[in-house]
XYZ file of C-alpha atoms in Angstrom:
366
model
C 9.780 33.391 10.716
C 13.100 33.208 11.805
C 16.043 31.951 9.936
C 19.580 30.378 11.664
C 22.954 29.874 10.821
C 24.991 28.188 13.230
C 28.953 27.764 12.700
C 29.634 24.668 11.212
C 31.195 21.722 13.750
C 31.998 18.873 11.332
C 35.952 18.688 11.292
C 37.657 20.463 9.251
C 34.743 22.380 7.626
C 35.077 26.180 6.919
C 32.436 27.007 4.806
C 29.376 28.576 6.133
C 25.804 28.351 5.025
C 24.958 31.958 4.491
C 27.509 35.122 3.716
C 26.486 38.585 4.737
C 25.580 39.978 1.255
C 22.457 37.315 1.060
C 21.116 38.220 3.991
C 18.826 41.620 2.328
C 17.388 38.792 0.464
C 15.648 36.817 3.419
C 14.755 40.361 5.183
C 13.034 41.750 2.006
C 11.111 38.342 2.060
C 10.213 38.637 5.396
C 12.560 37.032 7.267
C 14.933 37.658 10.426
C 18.080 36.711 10.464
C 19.949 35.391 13.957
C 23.694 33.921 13.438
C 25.698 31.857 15.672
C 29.214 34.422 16.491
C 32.048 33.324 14.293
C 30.016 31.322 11.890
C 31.652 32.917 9.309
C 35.262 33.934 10.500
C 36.976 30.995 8.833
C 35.837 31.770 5.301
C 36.620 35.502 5.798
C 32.711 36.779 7.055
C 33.617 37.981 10.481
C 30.535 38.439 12.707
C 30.798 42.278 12.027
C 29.712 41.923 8.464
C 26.382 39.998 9.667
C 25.644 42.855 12.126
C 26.098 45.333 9.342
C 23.832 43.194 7.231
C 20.714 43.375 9.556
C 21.232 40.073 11.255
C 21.363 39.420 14.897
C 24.851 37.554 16.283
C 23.465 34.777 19.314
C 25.368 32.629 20.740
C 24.910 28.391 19.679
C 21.955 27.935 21.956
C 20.352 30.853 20.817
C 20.552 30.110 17.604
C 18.977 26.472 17.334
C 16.429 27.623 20.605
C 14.592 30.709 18.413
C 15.206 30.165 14.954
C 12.120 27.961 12.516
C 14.737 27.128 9.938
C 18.160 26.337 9.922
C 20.793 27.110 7.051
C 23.607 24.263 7.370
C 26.488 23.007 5.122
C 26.454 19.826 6.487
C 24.148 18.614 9.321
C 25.472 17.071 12.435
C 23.123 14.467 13.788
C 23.074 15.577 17.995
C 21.939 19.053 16.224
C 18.777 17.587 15.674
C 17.268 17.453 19.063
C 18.236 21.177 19.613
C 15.615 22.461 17.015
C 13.190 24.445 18.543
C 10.772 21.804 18.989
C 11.796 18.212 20.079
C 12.093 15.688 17.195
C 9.940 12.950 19.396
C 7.372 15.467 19.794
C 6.856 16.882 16.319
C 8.701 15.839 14.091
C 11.494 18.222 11.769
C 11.041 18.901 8.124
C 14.661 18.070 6.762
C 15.364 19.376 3.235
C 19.195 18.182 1.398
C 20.754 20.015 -0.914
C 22.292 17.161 -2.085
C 19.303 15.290 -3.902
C 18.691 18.573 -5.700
C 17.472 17.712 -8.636
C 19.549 18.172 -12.263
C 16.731 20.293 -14.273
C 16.914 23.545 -15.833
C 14.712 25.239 -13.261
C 17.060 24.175 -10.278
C 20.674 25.013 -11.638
C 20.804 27.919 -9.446
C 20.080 25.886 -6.576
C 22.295 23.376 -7.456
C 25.146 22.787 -4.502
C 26.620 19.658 -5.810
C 27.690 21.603 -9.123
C 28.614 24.512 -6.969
C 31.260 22.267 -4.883
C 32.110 20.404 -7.581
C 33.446 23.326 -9.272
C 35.497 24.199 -6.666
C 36.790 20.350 -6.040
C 37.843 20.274 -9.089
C 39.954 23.727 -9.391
C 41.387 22.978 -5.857
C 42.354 19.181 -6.898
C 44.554 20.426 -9.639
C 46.030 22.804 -7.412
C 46.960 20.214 -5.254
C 48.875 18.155 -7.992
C 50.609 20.740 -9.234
C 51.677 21.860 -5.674
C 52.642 17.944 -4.911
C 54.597 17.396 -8.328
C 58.415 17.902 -8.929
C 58.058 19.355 -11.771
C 55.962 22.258 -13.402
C 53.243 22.201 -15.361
C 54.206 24.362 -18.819
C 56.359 23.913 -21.370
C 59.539 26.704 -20.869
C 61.677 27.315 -23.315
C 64.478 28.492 -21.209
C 68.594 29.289 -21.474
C 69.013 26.468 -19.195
C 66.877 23.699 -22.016
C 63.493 22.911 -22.226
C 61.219 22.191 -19.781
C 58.279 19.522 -21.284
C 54.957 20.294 -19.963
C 53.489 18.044 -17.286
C 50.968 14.923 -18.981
C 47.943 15.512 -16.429
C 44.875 12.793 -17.174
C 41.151 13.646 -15.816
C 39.183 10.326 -15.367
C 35.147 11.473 -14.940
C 34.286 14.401 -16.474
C 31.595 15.917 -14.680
C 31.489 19.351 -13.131
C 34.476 18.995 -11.303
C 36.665 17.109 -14.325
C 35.417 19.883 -16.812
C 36.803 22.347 -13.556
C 39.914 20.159 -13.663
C 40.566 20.188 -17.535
C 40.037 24.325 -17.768
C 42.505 24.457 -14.569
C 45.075 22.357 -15.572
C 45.308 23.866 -19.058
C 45.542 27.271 -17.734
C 48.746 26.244 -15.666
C 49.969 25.178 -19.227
C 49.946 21.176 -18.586
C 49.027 18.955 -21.344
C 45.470 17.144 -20.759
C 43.619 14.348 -21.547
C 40.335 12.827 -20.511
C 38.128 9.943 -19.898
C 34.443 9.300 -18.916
C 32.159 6.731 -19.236
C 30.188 9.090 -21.173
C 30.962 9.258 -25.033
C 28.714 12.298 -25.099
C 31.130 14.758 -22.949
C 33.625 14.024 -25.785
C 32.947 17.455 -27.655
C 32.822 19.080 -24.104
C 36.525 17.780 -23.225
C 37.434 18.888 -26.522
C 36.307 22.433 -26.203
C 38.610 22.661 -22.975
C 41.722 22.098 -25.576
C 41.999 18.537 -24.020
C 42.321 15.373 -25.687
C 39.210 12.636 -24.954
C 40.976 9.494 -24.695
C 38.909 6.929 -26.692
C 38.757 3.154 -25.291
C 36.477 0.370 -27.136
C 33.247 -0.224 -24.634
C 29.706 -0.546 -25.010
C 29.044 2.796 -23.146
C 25.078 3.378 -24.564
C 23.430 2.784 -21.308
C 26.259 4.615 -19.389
C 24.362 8.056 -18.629
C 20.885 8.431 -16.260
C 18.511 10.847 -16.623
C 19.819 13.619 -14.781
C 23.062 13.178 -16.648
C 24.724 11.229 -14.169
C 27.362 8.310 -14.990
C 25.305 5.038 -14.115
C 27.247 1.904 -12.494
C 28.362 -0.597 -14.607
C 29.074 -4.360 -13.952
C 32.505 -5.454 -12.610
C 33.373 -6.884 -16.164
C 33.241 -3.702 -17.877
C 35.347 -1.728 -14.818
C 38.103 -5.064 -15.564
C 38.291 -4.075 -19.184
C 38.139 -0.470 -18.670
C 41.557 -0.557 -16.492
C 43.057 -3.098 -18.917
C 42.602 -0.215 -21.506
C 43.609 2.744 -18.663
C 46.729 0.811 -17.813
C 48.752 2.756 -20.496
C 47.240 6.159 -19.841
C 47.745 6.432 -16.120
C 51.597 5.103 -16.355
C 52.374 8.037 -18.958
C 50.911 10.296 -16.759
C 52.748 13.318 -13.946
C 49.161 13.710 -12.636
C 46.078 11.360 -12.729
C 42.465 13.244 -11.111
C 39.498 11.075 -10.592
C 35.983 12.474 -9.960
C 34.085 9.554 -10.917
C 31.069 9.421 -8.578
C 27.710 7.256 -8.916
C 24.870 8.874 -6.887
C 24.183 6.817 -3.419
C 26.939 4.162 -4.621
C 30.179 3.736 -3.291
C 32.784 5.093 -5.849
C 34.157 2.838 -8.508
C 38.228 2.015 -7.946
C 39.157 3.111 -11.613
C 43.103 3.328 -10.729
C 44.313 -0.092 -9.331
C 47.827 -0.390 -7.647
C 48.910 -2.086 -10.487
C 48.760 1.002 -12.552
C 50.428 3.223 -9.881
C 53.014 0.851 -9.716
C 53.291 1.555 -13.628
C 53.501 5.464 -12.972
C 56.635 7.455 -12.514
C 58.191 8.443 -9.649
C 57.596 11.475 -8.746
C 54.186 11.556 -10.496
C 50.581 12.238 -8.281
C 47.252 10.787 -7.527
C 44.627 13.167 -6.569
C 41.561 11.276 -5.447
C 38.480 13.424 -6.166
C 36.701 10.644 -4.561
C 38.140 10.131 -2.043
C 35.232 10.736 0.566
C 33.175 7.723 -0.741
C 35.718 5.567 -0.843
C 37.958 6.404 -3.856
C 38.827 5.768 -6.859
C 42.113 4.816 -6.791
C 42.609 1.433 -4.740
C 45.714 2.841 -2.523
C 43.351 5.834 -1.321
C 42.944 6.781 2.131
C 40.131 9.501 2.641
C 42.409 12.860 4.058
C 45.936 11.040 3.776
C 48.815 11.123 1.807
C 50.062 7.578 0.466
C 53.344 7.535 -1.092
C 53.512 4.094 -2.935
C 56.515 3.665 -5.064
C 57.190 6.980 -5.741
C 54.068 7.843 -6.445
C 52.153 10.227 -4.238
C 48.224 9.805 -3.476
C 45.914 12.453 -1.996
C 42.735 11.904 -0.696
C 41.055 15.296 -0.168
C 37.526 14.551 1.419
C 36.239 18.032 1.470
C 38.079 20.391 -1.428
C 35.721 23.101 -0.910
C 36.437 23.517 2.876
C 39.682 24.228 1.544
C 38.611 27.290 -0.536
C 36.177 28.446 1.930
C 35.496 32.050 0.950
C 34.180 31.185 -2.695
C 32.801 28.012 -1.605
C 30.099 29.782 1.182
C 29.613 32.103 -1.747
C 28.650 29.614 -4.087
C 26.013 27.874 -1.474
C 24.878 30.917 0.017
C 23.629 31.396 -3.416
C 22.322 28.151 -3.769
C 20.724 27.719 -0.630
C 18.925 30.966 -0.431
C 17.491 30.407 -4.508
C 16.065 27.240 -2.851
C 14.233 29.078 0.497
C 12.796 31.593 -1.944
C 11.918 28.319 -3.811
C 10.125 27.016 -0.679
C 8.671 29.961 0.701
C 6.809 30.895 -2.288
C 5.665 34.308 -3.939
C 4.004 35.008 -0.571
C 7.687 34.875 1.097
C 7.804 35.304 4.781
C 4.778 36.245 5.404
C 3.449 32.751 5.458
C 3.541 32.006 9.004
C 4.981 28.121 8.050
C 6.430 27.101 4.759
C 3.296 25.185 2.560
C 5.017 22.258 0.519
C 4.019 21.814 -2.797
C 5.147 18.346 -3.199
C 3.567 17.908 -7.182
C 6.925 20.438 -7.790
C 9.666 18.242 -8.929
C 12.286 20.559 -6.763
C 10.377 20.415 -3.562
C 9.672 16.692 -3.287
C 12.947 15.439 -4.685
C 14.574 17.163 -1.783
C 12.669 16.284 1.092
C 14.445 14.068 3.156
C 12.175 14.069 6.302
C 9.067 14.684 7.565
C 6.728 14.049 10.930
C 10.188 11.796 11.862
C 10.003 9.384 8.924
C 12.362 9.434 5.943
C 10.238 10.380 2.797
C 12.784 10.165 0.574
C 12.483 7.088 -1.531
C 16.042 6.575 -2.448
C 17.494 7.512 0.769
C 14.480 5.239 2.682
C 15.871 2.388 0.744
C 19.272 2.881 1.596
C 18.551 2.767 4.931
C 15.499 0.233 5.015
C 12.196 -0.009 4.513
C 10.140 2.128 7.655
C 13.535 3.913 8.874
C 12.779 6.810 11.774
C 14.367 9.705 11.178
């Protein structure tokens, strides 16, 4: 079996799927390796470093025309009908990262976490590069310089990232979530949980995820936010529901409230945002205040990020392949393993997934 890694073509991307160092990995399980030239050149993995590595460089059409699987960051629809065999024909077995599954057994598979990690350290970057003002306190000849008030609303993977970031640059933090039980997390950081009086017990799923709420308990959460944001230099949102538009958490009201001066960084920016002035990949400057709307952080710190998924992606083709490895001459799908099925996104040209099928309609083709 042969494994490809084309560069990626959705604007602005840099990552890439698979770095040099992971491709030993596929070859010891069997595996060739054939990557597109360049795939790697904008995260800092020239196509010298795949040669060295035992992969073969192809150009595009060589790539999608002789390779079984294909290792993408994100997946451009038109690439579909250069898979090896025709989608009308056959039929492709599509796999995302994305529904991976939040269990102990698929953490190191985990991509959302991964990027999430780096969204977060990136977004505070971003502030603190966008404020007029640093973030420590300095205790200087010239007077004292108070440190910057930065406020983390979700606190996730990426708000956790946020919180260690921003108190390494010296800022003072505090935090929200929906979720009393990250409390003692946001604490640990050396951050402050800010408390607000809501009925939050059915606010977590499952897989740990926020759950949506109703629009009366968003109202009275940004009555209660109102003061935070305005005493604020920096306000991050992450706050993300699975297959839901984001919740608007920050309305213009409270921007209006803010500082000159001070900054919005939109975490969530690329499902709409949580602030209400947000445009995805824009900056707004409202008042004084500036909004950013990153839609892809980890683009932006590419060599890490294709590190980070590399990882992830290849834990999860070991996953697939089995203890046989390569040497099966197709992958065999377990789908009783909670990994395997939960990720399957199509197969024989249907949508299998259940959540995805139903946000696209009952019987969707793939």
């Amino acid at each position: 079996m042969r494994v490809g890694v084309p560069r990626e073509t959705w604007p602005g991307e840099n990552r890439v799927a698979l770095i040099p160092s992971a491709i030993a990995i596929l070859k010891k399980a069997g595996l060739d390796v054939v990557v597109e030239q360049d795939a790697g050149a904008a995260a800092g993995f020239p196509s010298s470093t795949y040669t060295a590595a035992g992969a073969t460089v192809s150009p595009r059409a060589e790539v999608f025309s002789t390779a079984d699987i294909i290792l993408q960051v994100r997946s451009v629809p038109p690439e579909a009908g250069r898979l090896r065999r025709a989608l009308a024909q056959v039929g492709v077995t599509a796999f995302s990262m994305e529904l991976m599954p939040r269990i102990t057994r698929a953490q190191s598979m985990d991509a959302l976490s991964s990027m999430a990690t780096i969204a977060g350290y990136k977004g505070v970057l971003m502030g603190a590069d966008h404020l007029p003002r640093m973030f420590p306190m300095l205790m200087t000849a010239a007077g004292t310089l108070a440190a910057a008030r930065v406020f983390i609303v979700g606190v996730g993977v990426a708000g956790l990232q946020a919180i260690a970031t921003a108190r390494r640059l010296g800022a003072r933090v505090e935090a929200y979530d929906v979720r009393p039980a990250v409390k003692e997390q946001v604490q640990s950081l050396g951050a402050r949980f800010v408390e607000m009086p809501l009925e939050t017990a059915d606010s977590e799923d499952k897989g740990g995820y926020a759950k949506a709420q109703d629009e009366s308990f968003y109202r009275r959460q940004r009555e209660l936010m109102l003061k935070v944001v305005a005493g604020s230099d920096v306000v991050i949102t992450t706050a993300l529901i699975p297959g839901q538009k984001a919740p608007t958490l920050v309305t213009k009201e409270m921007v209006e409230g803010m500082a000159p001066g001070s900054v919005v960084v939109d975490l969530a920016a690329e499902r709409g945002g949580n602030c209400e002035l947000t445009r995805p990949d824009e900056v707004v400057v409202h008042n004084g205040v500036t909004i950013l709307g990153p839609s892809n952080l980890p683009a932006m710190v590419p060599n890490h990020a294709s590190q980070m998924y590399s990882k992830n992606i290849t834990t999860f083709l070991s996953h697939l392949l089995g203890k046989d490895g390569g040497t099966k001459a197709a992958l065999e799908l377990d789908l009783s393993d909670e990994i395997t099925r939960e990720t399957l996104l199509t197969r024989d040209g249907d949508v299998v997934h259940a959540r995805v099928k139903d946000l696209l309609g009952a019987g969707t083709r793939a």
